[in-house]
PDB file of C-alpha atoms in Angstrom:
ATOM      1  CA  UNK A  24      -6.666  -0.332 -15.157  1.00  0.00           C
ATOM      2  CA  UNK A  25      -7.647  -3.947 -14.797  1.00  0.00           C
ATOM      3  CA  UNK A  26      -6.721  -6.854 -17.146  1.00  0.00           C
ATOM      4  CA  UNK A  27     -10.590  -6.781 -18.190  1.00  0.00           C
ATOM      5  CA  UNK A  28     -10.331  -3.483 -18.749  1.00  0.00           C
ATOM      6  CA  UNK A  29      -7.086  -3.556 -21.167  1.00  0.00           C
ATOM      7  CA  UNK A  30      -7.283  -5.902 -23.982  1.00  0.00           C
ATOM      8  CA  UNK A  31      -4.317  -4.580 -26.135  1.00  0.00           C
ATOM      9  CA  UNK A  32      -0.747  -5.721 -28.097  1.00  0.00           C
ATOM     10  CA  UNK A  33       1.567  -8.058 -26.483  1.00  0.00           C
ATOM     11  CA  UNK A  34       5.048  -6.688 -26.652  1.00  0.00           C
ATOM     12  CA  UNK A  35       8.458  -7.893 -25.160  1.00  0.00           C
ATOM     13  CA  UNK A  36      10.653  -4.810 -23.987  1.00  0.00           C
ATOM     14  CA  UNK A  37      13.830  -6.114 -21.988  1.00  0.00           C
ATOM     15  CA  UNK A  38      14.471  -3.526 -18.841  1.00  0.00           C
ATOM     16  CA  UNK A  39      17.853  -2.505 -17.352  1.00  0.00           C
ATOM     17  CA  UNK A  40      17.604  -4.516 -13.922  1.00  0.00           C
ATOM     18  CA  UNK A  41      17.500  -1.047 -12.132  1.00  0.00           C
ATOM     19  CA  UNK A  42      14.789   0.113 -13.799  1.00  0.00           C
ATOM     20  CA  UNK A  43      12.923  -3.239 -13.626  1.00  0.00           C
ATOM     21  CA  UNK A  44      13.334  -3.297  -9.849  1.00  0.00           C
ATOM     22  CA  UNK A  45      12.067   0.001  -9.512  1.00  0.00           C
ATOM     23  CA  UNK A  46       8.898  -0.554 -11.440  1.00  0.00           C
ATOM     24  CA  UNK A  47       8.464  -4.128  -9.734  1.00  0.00           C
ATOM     25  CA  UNK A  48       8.570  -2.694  -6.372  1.00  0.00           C
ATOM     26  CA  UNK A  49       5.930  -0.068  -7.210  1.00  0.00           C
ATOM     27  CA  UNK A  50       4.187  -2.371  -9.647  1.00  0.00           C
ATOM     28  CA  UNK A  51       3.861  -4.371  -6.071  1.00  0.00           C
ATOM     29  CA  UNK A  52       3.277  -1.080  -3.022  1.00  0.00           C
ATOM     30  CA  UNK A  53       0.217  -0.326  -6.383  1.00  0.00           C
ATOM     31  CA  UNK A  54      -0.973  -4.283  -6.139  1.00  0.00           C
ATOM     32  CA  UNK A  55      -0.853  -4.222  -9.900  1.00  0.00           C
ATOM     33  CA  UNK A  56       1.057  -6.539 -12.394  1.00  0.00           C
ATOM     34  CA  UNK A  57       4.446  -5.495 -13.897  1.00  0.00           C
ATOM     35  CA  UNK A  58       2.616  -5.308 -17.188  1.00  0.00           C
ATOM     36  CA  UNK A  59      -0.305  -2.812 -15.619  1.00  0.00           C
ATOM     37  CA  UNK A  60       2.414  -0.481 -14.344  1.00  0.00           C
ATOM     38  CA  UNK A  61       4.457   0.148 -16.947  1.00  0.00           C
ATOM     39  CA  UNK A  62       1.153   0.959 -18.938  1.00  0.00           C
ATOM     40  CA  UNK A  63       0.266   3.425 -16.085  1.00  0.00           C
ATOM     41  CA  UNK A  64       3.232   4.752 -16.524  1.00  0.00           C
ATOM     42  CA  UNK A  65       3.704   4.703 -19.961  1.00  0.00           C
ATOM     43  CA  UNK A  66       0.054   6.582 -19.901  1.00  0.00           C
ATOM     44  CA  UNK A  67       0.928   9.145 -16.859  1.00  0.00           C
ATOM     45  CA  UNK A  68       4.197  10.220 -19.458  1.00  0.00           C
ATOM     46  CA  UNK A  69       2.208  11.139 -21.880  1.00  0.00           C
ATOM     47  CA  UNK A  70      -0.350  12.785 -19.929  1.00  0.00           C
ATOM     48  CA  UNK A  71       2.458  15.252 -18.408  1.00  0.00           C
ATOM     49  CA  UNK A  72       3.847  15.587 -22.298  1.00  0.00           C
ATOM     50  CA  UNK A  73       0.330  16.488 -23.662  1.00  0.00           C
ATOM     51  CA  UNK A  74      -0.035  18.663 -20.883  1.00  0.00           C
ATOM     52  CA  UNK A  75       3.164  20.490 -21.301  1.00  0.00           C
ATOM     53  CA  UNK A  76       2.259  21.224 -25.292  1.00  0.00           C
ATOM     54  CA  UNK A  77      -0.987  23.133 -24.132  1.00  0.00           C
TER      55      UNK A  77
END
């Protein structure tokens, strides 16, 4: 998902520094922003949850 693709709410969620590593460094290997990852992920979550409930 690009940033022209995404036009959406600006939040602010503070991250354990583990965590935050961890989704820098594959925020990086994906050559997306921090903010584009954790909305992947965010998304792929509830794509395995909605799949689960069917």
């Amino acid at each position: 998902m690009t940033a022209d693709q995404y036009k959406g709410k600006r939040i602010t969620i503070t991250f354990p520094p583990d965590l935050y590593e961890k989704v820098d460094a594959a925020a990086k290997e994906e050559n997306r922003s921090f903010s584009q990852q954790t909305v992947w992920l965010v998304l792929q979550a509830f794509k395995l949850m909605e799949e689960k409930q069917s």
